[in-house]
PDB file of C-alpha atoms in Angstrom:
ATOM      1  CA  UNK A   1     -19.065   1.314  -2.877  1.00  0.00           C
ATOM      2  CA  UNK A   2     -16.945  -0.520  -5.417  1.00  0.00           C
ATOM      3  CA  UNK A   3     -15.775   1.368  -8.574  1.00  0.00           C
ATOM      4  CA  UNK A   4     -13.641   0.279 -11.474  1.00  0.00           C
ATOM      5  CA  UNK A   5     -12.349   3.153 -13.543  1.00  0.00           C
ATOM      6  CA  UNK A   6     -10.992   2.288 -17.094  1.00  0.00           C
ATOM      7  CA  UNK A   7      -9.362  -0.827 -15.738  1.00  0.00           C
ATOM      8  CA  UNK A   8      -7.192  -2.982 -17.971  1.00  0.00           C
ATOM      9  CA  UNK A   9      -5.098  -6.048 -17.068  1.00  0.00           C
ATOM     10  CA  UNK A  10      -2.380  -7.574 -19.113  1.00  0.00           C
ATOM     11  CA  UNK A  11      -0.326 -10.751 -18.261  1.00  0.00           C
ATOM     12  CA  UNK A  12       2.805 -12.146 -19.862  1.00  0.00           C
ATOM     13  CA  UNK A  13       2.538 -15.455 -21.585  1.00  0.00           C
ATOM     14  CA  UNK A  14       5.912 -16.614 -22.908  1.00  0.00           C
ATOM     15  CA  UNK A  15       7.112 -13.110 -23.045  1.00  0.00           C
ATOM     16  CA  UNK A  16       4.119 -11.989 -25.059  1.00  0.00           C
ATOM     17  CA  UNK A  17       1.551  -9.602 -23.491  1.00  0.00           C
ATOM     18  CA  UNK A  18      -1.976 -10.971 -23.194  1.00  0.00           C
ATOM     19  CA  UNK A  19      -4.672  -8.396 -22.343  1.00  0.00           C
ATOM     20  CA  UNK A  20      -7.237 -10.172 -20.211  1.00  0.00           C
ATOM     21  CA  UNK A  21      -9.296  -7.004 -19.448  1.00  0.00           C
ATOM     22  CA  UNK A  22      -9.773  -3.917 -21.511  1.00  0.00           C
ATOM     23  CA  UNK A  23     -11.007  -0.566 -20.317  1.00  0.00           C
ATOM     24  CA  UNK A  24     -13.512  -1.788 -17.746  1.00  0.00           C
ATOM     25  CA  UNK A  25     -15.653   0.785 -15.952  1.00  0.00           C
ATOM     26  CA  UNK A  26     -18.257  -0.331 -13.477  1.00  0.00           C
ATOM     27  CA  UNK A  27     -19.828   0.738 -10.202  1.00  0.00           C
ATOM     28  CA  UNK A  28     -21.469  -1.590  -7.667  1.00  0.00           C
ATOM     29  CA  UNK A  29     -23.259  -0.086  -4.564  1.00  0.00           C
ATOM     30  CA  UNK A  30     -24.160  -1.530  -1.166  1.00  0.00           C
ATOM     31  CA  UNK A  31     -27.260  -3.715  -0.809  1.00  0.00           C
ATOM     32  CA  UNK A  32     -27.080  -4.881  -4.444  1.00  0.00           C
ATOM     33  CA  UNK A  33     -26.065  -7.977  -6.416  1.00  0.00           C
ATOM     34  CA  UNK A  34     -24.026  -7.436  -9.659  1.00  0.00           C
ATOM     35  CA  UNK A  35     -23.676 -10.513 -11.841  1.00  0.00           C
ATOM     36  CA  UNK A  36     -20.687 -10.974 -14.264  1.00  0.00           C
ATOM     37  CA  UNK A  37     -21.830 -13.141 -17.335  1.00  0.00           C
ATOM     38  CA  UNK A  38     -19.759 -14.514 -20.178  1.00  0.00           C
ATOM     39  CA  UNK A  39     -17.845 -17.547 -21.387  1.00  0.00           C
ATOM     40  CA  UNK A  40     -14.956 -19.102 -19.741  1.00  0.00           C
ATOM     41  CA  UNK A  41     -11.872 -16.981 -20.427  1.00  0.00           C
ATOM     42  CA  UNK A  42     -13.752 -13.693 -20.867  1.00  0.00           C
ATOM     43  CA  UNK A  43     -12.163 -12.251 -17.755  1.00  0.00           C
ATOM     44  CA  UNK A  44     -14.700 -12.695 -15.093  1.00  0.00           C
ATOM     45  CA  UNK A  45     -12.390 -14.230 -12.430  1.00  0.00           C
ATOM     46  CA  UNK A  46      -9.654 -11.688 -13.180  1.00  0.00           C
ATOM     47  CA  UNK A  47     -12.124  -8.886 -12.591  1.00  0.00           C
ATOM     48  CA  UNK A  48     -13.234 -10.520  -9.298  1.00  0.00           C
ATOM     49  CA  UNK A  49      -9.568 -10.653  -8.165  1.00  0.00           C
ATOM     50  CA  UNK A  50      -9.086  -6.990  -8.974  1.00  0.00           C
ATOM     51  CA  UNK A  51     -12.260  -6.034  -7.184  1.00  0.00           C
ATOM     52  CA  UNK A  52     -11.220  -7.938  -4.025  1.00  0.00           C
ATOM     53  CA  UNK A  53      -7.668  -6.463  -3.976  1.00  0.00           C
ATOM     54  CA  UNK A  54      -6.184  -9.913  -4.658  1.00  0.00           C
ATOM     55  CA  UNK A  55      -4.512  -8.465  -7.741  1.00  0.00           C
ATOM     56  CA  UNK A  56      -4.102  -5.098  -9.334  1.00  0.00           C
ATOM     57  CA  UNK A  57      -4.762  -3.504 -12.675  1.00  0.00           C
ATOM     58  CA  UNK A  58      -2.118  -2.878 -15.259  1.00  0.00           C
ATOM     59  CA  UNK A  59      -3.882   0.536 -15.824  1.00  0.00           C
ATOM     60  CA  UNK A  60      -6.862   2.212 -14.407  1.00  0.00           C
ATOM     61  CA  UNK A  61      -7.994   2.126 -10.872  1.00  0.00           C
ATOM     62  CA  UNK A  62     -10.101  -0.117  -8.524  1.00  0.00           C
ATOM     63  CA  UNK A  63     -11.593   2.042  -5.844  1.00  0.00           C
ATOM     64  CA  UNK A  64     -13.346   0.931  -2.517  1.00  0.00           C
ATOM     65  CA  UNK A  65     -15.111   3.736  -0.925  1.00  0.00           C
ATOM     66  CA  UNK A  66     -13.076   6.133  -3.036  1.00  0.00           C
ATOM     67  CA  UNK A  67      -9.669   4.699  -2.175  1.00  0.00           C
ATOM     68  CA  UNK A  68      -7.591   3.108  -4.922  1.00  0.00           C
ATOM     69  CA  UNK A  69      -6.360  -0.366  -4.018  1.00  0.00           C
ATOM     70  CA  UNK A  70      -2.999   0.374  -5.504  1.00  0.00           C
ATOM     71  CA  UNK A  71      -2.377   3.190  -3.056  1.00  0.00           C
ATOM     72  CA  UNK A  72      -2.704   0.984  -0.050  1.00  0.00           C
ATOM     73  CA  UNK A  73       0.122  -0.334   1.939  1.00  0.00           C
ATOM     74  CA  UNK A  74       0.599  -4.076   2.542  1.00  0.00           C
ATOM     75  CA  UNK A  75      -0.806  -3.804   6.104  1.00  0.00           C
ATOM     76  CA  UNK A  76      -3.760  -1.789   4.800  1.00  0.00           C
ATOM     77  CA  UNK A  77      -4.417  -4.395   2.074  1.00  0.00           C
ATOM     78  CA  UNK A  78      -4.247  -7.216   4.613  1.00  0.00           C
ATOM     79  CA  UNK A  79      -6.796  -5.390   6.873  1.00  0.00           C
ATOM     80  CA  UNK A  80      -9.049  -4.652   3.856  1.00  0.00           C
ATOM     81  CA  UNK A  81      -9.201  -8.326   2.894  1.00  0.00           C
ATOM     82  CA  UNK A  82      -9.642  -9.570   6.300  1.00  0.00           C
ATOM     83  CA  UNK A  83     -12.304  -7.076   7.612  1.00  0.00           C
ATOM     84  CA  UNK A  84     -14.140  -5.595   4.565  1.00  0.00           C
ATOM     85  CA  UNK A  85     -14.033  -8.384   1.847  1.00  0.00           C
ATOM     86  CA  UNK A  86     -15.655 -11.871   1.854  1.00  0.00           C
ATOM     87  CA  UNK A  87     -14.923 -14.485  -0.761  1.00  0.00           C
ATOM     88  CA  UNK A  88     -17.132 -17.426  -1.895  1.00  0.00           C
ATOM     89  CA  UNK A  89     -15.535 -19.922  -4.315  1.00  0.00           C
ATOM     90  CA  UNK A  90     -16.858 -22.574  -6.585  1.00  0.00           C
ATOM     91  CA  UNK A  91     -15.027 -25.404  -4.824  1.00  0.00           C
ATOM     92  CA  UNK A  92     -15.881 -24.112  -1.337  1.00  0.00           C
ATOM     93  CA  UNK A  93     -12.232 -23.998  -0.071  1.00  0.00           C
ATOM     94  CA  UNK A  94     -13.074 -25.179   3.510  1.00  0.00           C
ATOM     95  CA  UNK A  95     -10.107 -26.393   5.528  1.00  0.00           C
ATOM     96  CA  UNK A  96     -10.453 -30.149   5.751  1.00  0.00           C
ATOM     97  CA  UNK A  97      -8.963 -30.596   9.231  1.00  0.00           C
ATOM     98  CA  UNK A  98     -11.127 -27.885  10.828  1.00  0.00           C
ATOM     99  CA  UNK A  99     -14.672 -28.368  12.010  1.00  0.00           C
ATOM    100  CA  UNK A 100     -17.429 -26.312  10.398  1.00  0.00           C
ATOM    101  CA  UNK A 101     -17.494 -23.919  13.391  1.00  0.00           C
ATOM    102  CA  UNK A 102     -13.679 -23.552  13.184  1.00  0.00           C
ATOM    103  CA  UNK A 103     -13.871 -22.832   9.505  1.00  0.00           C
ATOM    104  CA  UNK A 104     -16.506 -20.123  10.002  1.00  0.00           C
ATOM    105  CA  UNK A 105     -14.665 -18.368  12.883  1.00  0.00           C
ATOM    106  CA  UNK A 106     -11.231 -18.462  11.220  1.00  0.00           C
ATOM    107  CA  UNK A 107     -11.602 -14.997   9.649  1.00  0.00           C
ATOM    108  CA  UNK A 108     -12.477 -13.471  12.942  1.00  0.00           C
ATOM    109  CA  UNK A 109      -9.476 -15.101  14.665  1.00  0.00           C
ATOM    110  CA  UNK A 110      -7.141 -13.873  12.012  1.00  0.00           C
ATOM    111  CA  UNK A 111      -8.529 -10.334  12.520  1.00  0.00           C
ATOM    112  CA  UNK A 112      -8.319 -10.734  16.349  1.00  0.00           C
ATOM    113  CA  UNK A 113     -12.092 -10.049  16.573  1.00  0.00           C
ATOM    114  CA  UNK A 114     -13.886 -10.451  19.889  1.00  0.00           C
ATOM    115  CA  UNK A 115     -16.512 -13.077  20.490  1.00  0.00           C
ATOM    116  CA  UNK A 116     -15.424 -15.056  17.429  1.00  0.00           C
ATOM    117  CA  UNK A 117     -17.084 -18.339  18.471  1.00  0.00           C
ATOM    118  CA  UNK A 118     -20.485 -16.670  19.228  1.00  0.00           C
ATOM    119  CA  UNK A 119     -20.547 -14.698  16.016  1.00  0.00           C
ATOM    120  CA  UNK A 120     -19.634 -17.772  14.006  1.00  0.00           C
ATOM    121  CA  UNK A 121     -22.457 -19.723  15.588  1.00  0.00           C
ATOM    122  CA  UNK A 122     -24.796 -16.917  14.715  1.00  0.00           C
ATOM    123  CA  UNK A 123     -23.810 -17.042  11.043  1.00  0.00           C
ATOM    124  CA  UNK A 124     -24.212 -20.809  11.062  1.00  0.00           C
ATOM    125  CA  UNK A 125     -27.799 -20.368  12.405  1.00  0.00           C
ATOM    126  CA  UNK A 126     -28.497 -17.937   9.638  1.00  0.00           C
ATOM    127  CA  UNK A 127     -27.544 -20.504   7.005  1.00  0.00           C
ATOM    128  CA  UNK A 128     -29.459 -23.180   9.011  1.00  0.00           C
ATOM    129  CA  UNK A 129     -26.518 -25.327   9.748  1.00  0.00           C
ATOM    130  CA  UNK A 130     -25.775 -24.739  13.470  1.00  0.00           C
ATOM    131  CA  UNK A 131     -26.391 -28.484  13.986  1.00  0.00           C
ATOM    132  CA  UNK A 132     -23.290 -29.136  11.785  1.00  0.00           C
ATOM    133  CA  UNK A 133     -20.962 -27.107  13.968  1.00  0.00           C
ATOM    134  CA  UNK A 134     -18.835 -30.084  15.112  1.00  0.00           C
ATOM    135  CA  UNK A 135     -18.817 -31.760  11.611  1.00  0.00           C
ATOM    136  CA  UNK A 136     -15.794 -31.898   9.326  1.00  0.00           C
ATOM    137  CA  UNK A 137     -16.154 -30.706   5.676  1.00  0.00           C
ATOM    138  CA  UNK A 138     -16.083 -34.212   4.271  1.00  0.00           C
ATOM    139  CA  UNK A 139     -19.283 -34.972   6.223  1.00  0.00           C
ATOM    140  CA  UNK A 140     -21.200 -32.197   4.374  1.00  0.00           C
ATOM    141  CA  UNK A 141     -23.097 -32.249   1.116  1.00  0.00           C
ATOM    142  CA  UNK A 142     -22.022 -29.903  -1.557  1.00  0.00           C
ATOM    143  CA  UNK A 143     -24.879 -27.503  -0.788  1.00  0.00           C
ATOM    144  CA  UNK A 144     -24.162 -27.601   2.885  1.00  0.00           C
ATOM    145  CA  UNK A 145     -20.367 -26.859   2.244  1.00  0.00           C
ATOM    146  CA  UNK A 146     -21.318 -23.843   0.089  1.00  0.00           C
ATOM    147  CA  UNK A 147     -23.620 -22.631   2.831  1.00  0.00           C
ATOM    148  CA  UNK A 148     -20.829 -22.908   5.329  1.00  0.00           C
ATOM    149  CA  UNK A 149     -18.548 -21.077   2.920  1.00  0.00           C
ATOM    150  CA  UNK A 150     -21.045 -18.136   2.742  1.00  0.00           C
ATOM    151  CA  UNK A 151     -21.327 -18.131   6.549  1.00  0.00           C
ATOM    152  CA  UNK A 152     -17.572 -17.905   6.648  1.00  0.00           C
ATOM    153  CA  UNK A 153     -17.478 -15.135   4.043  1.00  0.00           C
ATOM    154  CA  UNK A 154     -20.057 -13.155   5.986  1.00  0.00           C
ATOM    155  CA  UNK A 155     -18.902 -13.740   9.536  1.00  0.00           C
ATOM    156  CA  UNK A 156     -16.989 -10.479   9.832  1.00  0.00           C
ATOM    157  CA  UNK A 157     -19.866  -8.547   8.120  1.00  0.00           C
ATOM    158  CA  UNK A 158     -17.859  -7.483   5.041  1.00  0.00           C
ATOM    159  CA  UNK A 159     -18.768  -4.584   2.936  1.00  0.00           C
ATOM    160  CA  UNK A 160     -17.872  -6.356  -0.325  1.00  0.00           C
ATOM    161  CA  UNK A 161     -18.764 -10.107  -1.032  1.00  0.00           C
ATOM    162  CA  UNK A 162     -17.021 -11.721  -3.907  1.00  0.00           C
ATOM    163  CA  UNK A 163     -18.543 -14.914  -5.325  1.00  0.00           C
ATOM    164  CA  UNK A 164     -16.957 -16.882  -8.145  1.00  0.00           C
ATOM    165  CA  UNK A 165     -19.370 -19.468  -9.698  1.00  0.00           C
ATOM    166  CA  UNK A 166     -20.987 -20.129  -6.300  1.00  0.00           C
ATOM    167  CA  UNK A 167     -23.540 -22.543  -7.662  1.00  0.00           C
ATOM    168  CA  UNK A 168     -21.249 -24.203 -10.248  1.00  0.00           C
ATOM    169  CA  UNK A 169     -20.955 -27.559  -8.413  1.00  0.00           C
ATOM    170  CA  UNK A 170     -24.420 -27.738  -7.007  1.00  0.00           C
ATOM    171  CA  UNK A 171     -27.732 -29.365  -7.889  1.00  0.00           C
ATOM    172  CA  UNK A 172     -30.763 -27.092  -8.457  1.00  0.00           C
ATOM    173  CA  UNK A 173     -32.182 -27.245  -5.063  1.00  0.00           C
ATOM    174  CA  UNK A 174     -28.904 -26.589  -3.280  1.00  0.00           C
ATOM    175  CA  UNK A 175     -28.071 -23.753  -5.805  1.00  0.00           C
ATOM    176  CA  UNK A 176     -31.366 -22.117  -5.121  1.00  0.00           C
ATOM    177  CA  UNK A 177     -30.550 -22.163  -1.388  1.00  0.00           C
ATOM    178  CA  UNK A 178     -27.253 -20.599  -1.984  1.00  0.00           C
ATOM    179  CA  UNK A 179     -28.609 -17.866  -4.265  1.00  0.00           C
ATOM    180  CA  UNK A 180     -31.245 -17.006  -1.718  1.00  0.00           C
ATOM    181  CA  UNK A 181     -28.450 -16.559   0.825  1.00  0.00           C
ATOM    182  CA  UNK A 182     -26.498 -14.396  -1.506  1.00  0.00           C
ATOM    183  CA  UNK A 183     -29.466 -12.240  -2.258  1.00  0.00           C
ATOM    184  CA  UNK A 184     -30.196 -11.858   1.552  1.00  0.00           C
ATOM    185  CA  UNK A 185     -26.552 -11.010   2.201  1.00  0.00           C
ATOM    186  CA  UNK A 186     -27.204  -7.890   0.170  1.00  0.00           C
ATOM    187  CA  UNK A 187     -30.579  -7.035   1.554  1.00  0.00           C
ATOM    188  CA  UNK A 188     -29.961  -8.047   5.120  1.00  0.00           C
ATOM    189  CA  UNK A 189     -26.324  -7.248   5.720  1.00  0.00           C
ATOM    190  CA  UNK A 190     -26.075  -4.406   3.118  1.00  0.00           C
ATOM    191  CA  UNK A 191     -23.061  -6.042   1.368  1.00  0.00           C
ATOM    192  CA  UNK A 192     -22.071  -5.116  -2.148  1.00  0.00           C
ATOM    193  CA  UNK A 193     -22.195  -8.518  -3.878  1.00  0.00           C
ATOM    194  CA  UNK A 194     -20.150  -9.118  -7.074  1.00  0.00           C
ATOM    195  CA  UNK A 195     -20.784 -12.542  -8.577  1.00  0.00           C
ATOM    196  CA  UNK A 196     -19.350 -14.280 -11.586  1.00  0.00           C
ATOM    197  CA  UNK A 197     -21.615 -17.013 -12.990  1.00  0.00           C
ATOM    198  CA  UNK A 198     -22.479 -18.970 -16.160  1.00  0.00           C
ATOM    199  CA  UNK A 199     -25.945 -19.634 -14.734  1.00  0.00           C
ATOM    200  CA  UNK A 200     -29.149 -17.832 -15.839  1.00  0.00           C
ATOM    201  CA  UNK A 201     -30.756 -18.791 -12.553  1.00  0.00           C
ATOM    202  CA  UNK A 202     -28.009 -17.164 -10.653  1.00  0.00           C
ATOM    203  CA  UNK A 203     -28.005 -14.073 -12.852  1.00  0.00           C
ATOM    204  CA  UNK A 204     -31.824 -13.714 -12.166  1.00  0.00           C
ATOM    205  CA  UNK A 205     -31.147 -12.616  -8.581  1.00  0.00           C
ATOM    206  CA  UNK A 206     -28.940  -9.716  -9.645  1.00  0.00           C
ATOM    207  CA  UNK A 207     -29.895  -6.001  -9.676  1.00  0.00           C
ATOM    208  CA  UNK A 208     -27.257  -5.476 -12.402  1.00  0.00           C
ATOM    209  CA  UNK A 209     -26.049  -7.885 -15.059  1.00  0.00           C
ATOM    210  CA  UNK A 210     -22.721  -7.150 -16.783  1.00  0.00           C
ATOM    211  CA  UNK A 211     -22.006  -9.274 -19.894  1.00  0.00           C
ATOM    212  CA  UNK A 212     -18.292  -9.701 -20.730  1.00  0.00           C
ATOM    213  CA  UNK A 213     -16.764 -10.815 -23.955  1.00  0.00           C
ATOM    214  CA  UNK A 214     -12.994 -11.090 -24.720  1.00  0.00           C
ATOM    215  CA  UNK A 215     -12.199  -8.899 -21.763  1.00  0.00           C
ATOM    216  CA  UNK A 216     -14.602  -6.098 -22.591  1.00  0.00           C
ATOM    217  CA  UNK A 217     -17.953  -5.073 -21.327  1.00  0.00           C
ATOM    218  CA  UNK A 218     -20.565  -5.971 -23.976  1.00  0.00           C
ATOM    219  CA  UNK A 219     -23.579  -4.718 -22.126  1.00  0.00           C
ATOM    220  CA  UNK A 220     -24.873  -3.560 -18.608  1.00  0.00           C
ATOM    221  CA  UNK A 221     -28.536  -4.151 -17.857  1.00  0.00           C
ATOM    222  CA  UNK A 222     -30.954  -4.538 -15.006  1.00  0.00           C
ATOM    223  CA  UNK A 223     -33.152  -7.377 -13.986  1.00  0.00           C
TER     224      UNK A 223
END
């Protein structure tokens, strides 16, 4: 379970404090999709970074299964990111010199997990891209690249899946495929999915929709 308790985040810009998030309290549970909605600059990506322990709040707490990310050691944080959190980005972030299979199995190799190649093939089969295992990223369409990115994000069966504008660069058909996979990652793998999006179609798959404005929660609603 992911919980944000009265989270605020302030950055320095030219020596002046800029509050990006203010007093955010939010809970996301396994097997559900939570969509973060709002204009560019409203704090969605910052919130995702805090939720995935890539950054830390100025005040308040981010808790994963009841443990504050600020209380974890560097080794514990590394283990958390490698074993319990998966990331999907708008621009795919596939390594260009690695094959599709190598990209997907990389998180398992970094975590020294057994049977990395077979598990990666299983995830590629799930996203219907096992036939592209030997391809390089430049040989894929945008939709295929994003499906590979989802396979990579889920290869280690993470408890928390962070998706930042996962359909932002895709056509409608490819976007629909990616959204179906994100929805299934919650229902099939039991992941807690937290997704930032501008898209009404993407938000439609969510169990919970959180509207942000100027770093504050404007509303929280259901489907």
